[in-house]
Tab-separated table of C-alpha atoms in Angstrom:
chain	number	residue	atom	x	y	z
A	1	MET	CA	0.000	0.000	0.000
A	2	HIS	CA	1.238	3.462	-0.844
A	3	ALA	CA	1.473	6.272	1.649
A	4	LEU	CA	-1.177	8.929	1.065
A	5	LYS	CA	1.452	11.662	0.964
A	6	ASP	CA	3.197	9.895	-1.925
A	7	LEU	CA	-0.051	9.364	-3.844
A	8	LEU	CA	-0.910	13.057	-3.554
A	9	LYS	CA	2.539	14.357	-4.440
A	10	ASN	CA	2.931	11.980	-7.380
A	11	GLY	CA	-0.563	12.870	-8.576
A	12	ARG	CA	0.223	16.587	-8.511
A	13	ILE	CA	3.538	16.088	-10.286
A	14	ALA	CA	1.904	13.868	-12.926
A	15	LYS	CA	-0.528	16.703	-13.662
A	16	ALA	CA	2.428	19.146	-13.821
A	17	MET	CA	0.839	21.370	-11.211
A	18	THR	CA	2.497	23.466	-8.532
A	19	THR	CA	1.266	23.533	-4.969
A	20	ARG	CA	0.203	27.106	-5.655
A	21	GLN	CA	-1.988	26.008	-8.567
A	22	VAL	CA	-3.562	23.280	-6.444
A	23	SER	CA	-4.124	25.797	-3.672
A	24	GLU	CA	-5.871	28.197	-6.014
A	25	ARG	CA	-8.061	25.517	-7.609
A	26	LEU	CA	-9.205	23.912	-4.361
A	27	LYS	CA	-9.086	26.957	-2.084
A	28	ILE	CA	-6.705	25.180	0.306
A	29	ASP	CA	-3.730	27.010	1.802
A	30	GLN	CA	-0.552	26.341	-0.200
A	31	ALA	CA	1.440	25.527	2.944
A	32	LEU	CA	-1.198	22.972	3.890
A	33	ILE	CA	-0.858	21.247	0.499
A	34	SER	CA	2.875	21.002	1.123
A	35	LYS	CA	2.272	19.575	4.609
A	36	PHE	CA	-0.048	16.917	3.140
A	37	GLU	CA	2.661	15.898	0.667
A	38	ASN	CA	5.352	15.779	3.346
A	39	GLY	CA	3.227	13.823	5.796
A	40	PHE	CA	3.154	16.564	8.438
A	41	ARG	CA	-0.640	16.959	8.251
A	42	ARG	CA	-3.469	14.667	7.257
A	43	PRO	CA	-6.096	16.068	4.910
A	44	THR	CA	-9.776	15.659	5.642
A	45	ARG	CA	-11.701	13.007	3.743
A	46	LYS	CA	-13.284	15.730	1.598
A	47	GLN	CA	-9.879	17.171	0.783
A	48	VAL	CA	-8.652	13.706	-0.239
A	49	VAL	CA	-11.661	13.288	-2.532
A	50	ASP	CA	-11.160	16.774	-4.026
A	51	LEU	CA	-7.449	16.162	-4.599
A	52	CYS	CA	-8.209	12.817	-6.262
A	53	ALA	CA	-10.685	14.483	-8.594
A	54	LEU	CA	-8.173	17.185	-9.486
A	55	PHE	CA	-5.293	14.766	-10.079
A	56	GLY	CA	-7.328	11.931	-11.628
A	57	LEU	CA	-6.384	9.510	-8.853
A	58	ASP	CA	-8.279	6.414	-7.764
A	59	GLU	CA	-10.487	7.782	-4.985
A	60	ASN	CA	-11.014	4.400	-3.315
A	61	GLU	CA	-7.282	3.739	-3.087
A	62	ALA	CA	-6.580	7.190	-1.649
A	63	VAL	CA	-9.442	7.072	0.862
A	64	LEU	CA	-8.313	3.603	1.942
A	65	CYS	CA	-4.790	4.966	2.540
A	66	TRP	CA	-6.251	7.936	4.419
A	67	LEU	CA	-8.453	5.743	6.602
A	68	THR	CA	-5.666	3.249	7.323
A	69	GLU	CA	-3.295	6.030	8.347
A	70	LYS	CA	-6.013	7.574	10.498
A	71	ILE	CA	-6.615	4.266	12.291
A	72	LEU	CA	-2.896	3.781	12.869
A	73	SER	CA	-2.468	7.285	14.260
A	74	GLU	CA	-5.307	6.670	16.707
A	75	ILE	CA	-3.882	3.443	18.128
A	76	GLU	CA	-0.170	4.286	17.883
A	77	GLY	CA	1.457	4.117	21.285
A	78	GLU	CA	-1.662	2.698	22.899
A	79	PRO	CA	-0.853	-0.402	24.949
A	80	LEU	CA	-4.266	-1.834	24.028
A	81	GLY	CA	-4.159	-0.657	20.411
A	82	LEU	CA	-3.710	-4.090	18.891
A	83	ASP	CA	-6.399	-5.549	21.144
A	84	ALA	CA	-8.775	-2.752	20.133
A	85	LEU	CA	-8.094	-3.429	16.461
A	86	LYS	CA	-8.839	-7.114	16.960
A	87	ALA	CA	-12.034	-6.319	18.884
A	88	ALA	CA	-13.202	-3.970	16.126
A	89	GLU	CA	-12.556	-6.649	13.513
A	90	THR	CA	-14.566	-9.166	15.574
A	91	GLN	CA	-17.469	-6.731	15.935
A	92	LEU	CA	-17.467	-6.010	12.215
A	93	GLY	CA	-17.643	-9.734	11.515
A	94	GLN	CA	-20.708	-10.070	13.739
A	95	ILE	CA	-22.852	-7.554	11.875
A	96	PRO	CA	-25.671	-9.641	10.333
A	97	ASN	CA	-26.487	-9.429	6.632
A	98	ARG	CA	-23.827	-6.807	6.024
A	99	GLN	CA	-23.029	-6.262	2.371
A	100	VAL	CA	-19.219	-6.303	2.282
A	101	ASP	CA	-17.711	-4.763	-0.843
A	102	ASP	CA	-14.214	-5.146	-2.259
A	103	GLN	CA	-12.947	-2.032	-0.511
A	104	PHE	CA	-14.134	-3.274	2.877
A	105	GLN	CA	-12.396	-6.595	2.285
A	106	LYS	CA	-9.254	-4.711	1.293
A	107	LEU	CA	-9.472	-2.681	4.507
A	108	LEU	CA	-9.743	-5.877	6.543
A	109	ARG	CA	-6.628	-7.232	4.807
A	110	GLU	CA	-4.820	-3.987	5.574
A	111	MET	CA	-5.901	-4.254	9.214
A	112	GLU	CA	-4.428	-7.755	9.354
A	113	ALA	CA	-1.151	-6.434	7.953
A	114	LEU	CA	-1.178	-3.562	10.447
A	115	LYS	CA	-1.830	-5.951	13.313
A	116	GLY	CA	1.218	-7.896	12.197
A	117	MET	CA	3.309	-4.740	12.069
A	118	LEU	CA	2.117	-3.632	15.518
A	119	GLY	CA	2.728	-7.106	16.907
A	120	ASN	CA	6.330	-6.960	15.683
A	121	LYS	CA	6.988	-3.691	17.536
A	122	ASP	CA	6.898	-5.382	20.928
């Protein structure tokens, strides 16, 4: 999986746009665009969607990266983070008659990979 910052920066470069041009088109501060691309700030979901539309990126892939990074930032450093991730996965599996699409399955696979990464930190 790619890092969101790399997807956004590569998308902008592929469209031969400057951060200033992106800023003007989307009405987002130029410094903020730079912080997104350097990983110092996380865009909102709406900003991710808008940037994908502007750059012609796969919205599902970018939102999945955004959501995965958001989940990791929430549980990072939490002693019970891995346990919470496992509990959430169990609860999701218990929802009756839930229509699970490809993106949800991909997210579950990413969660498994993240659990493995978190487990290796100890």
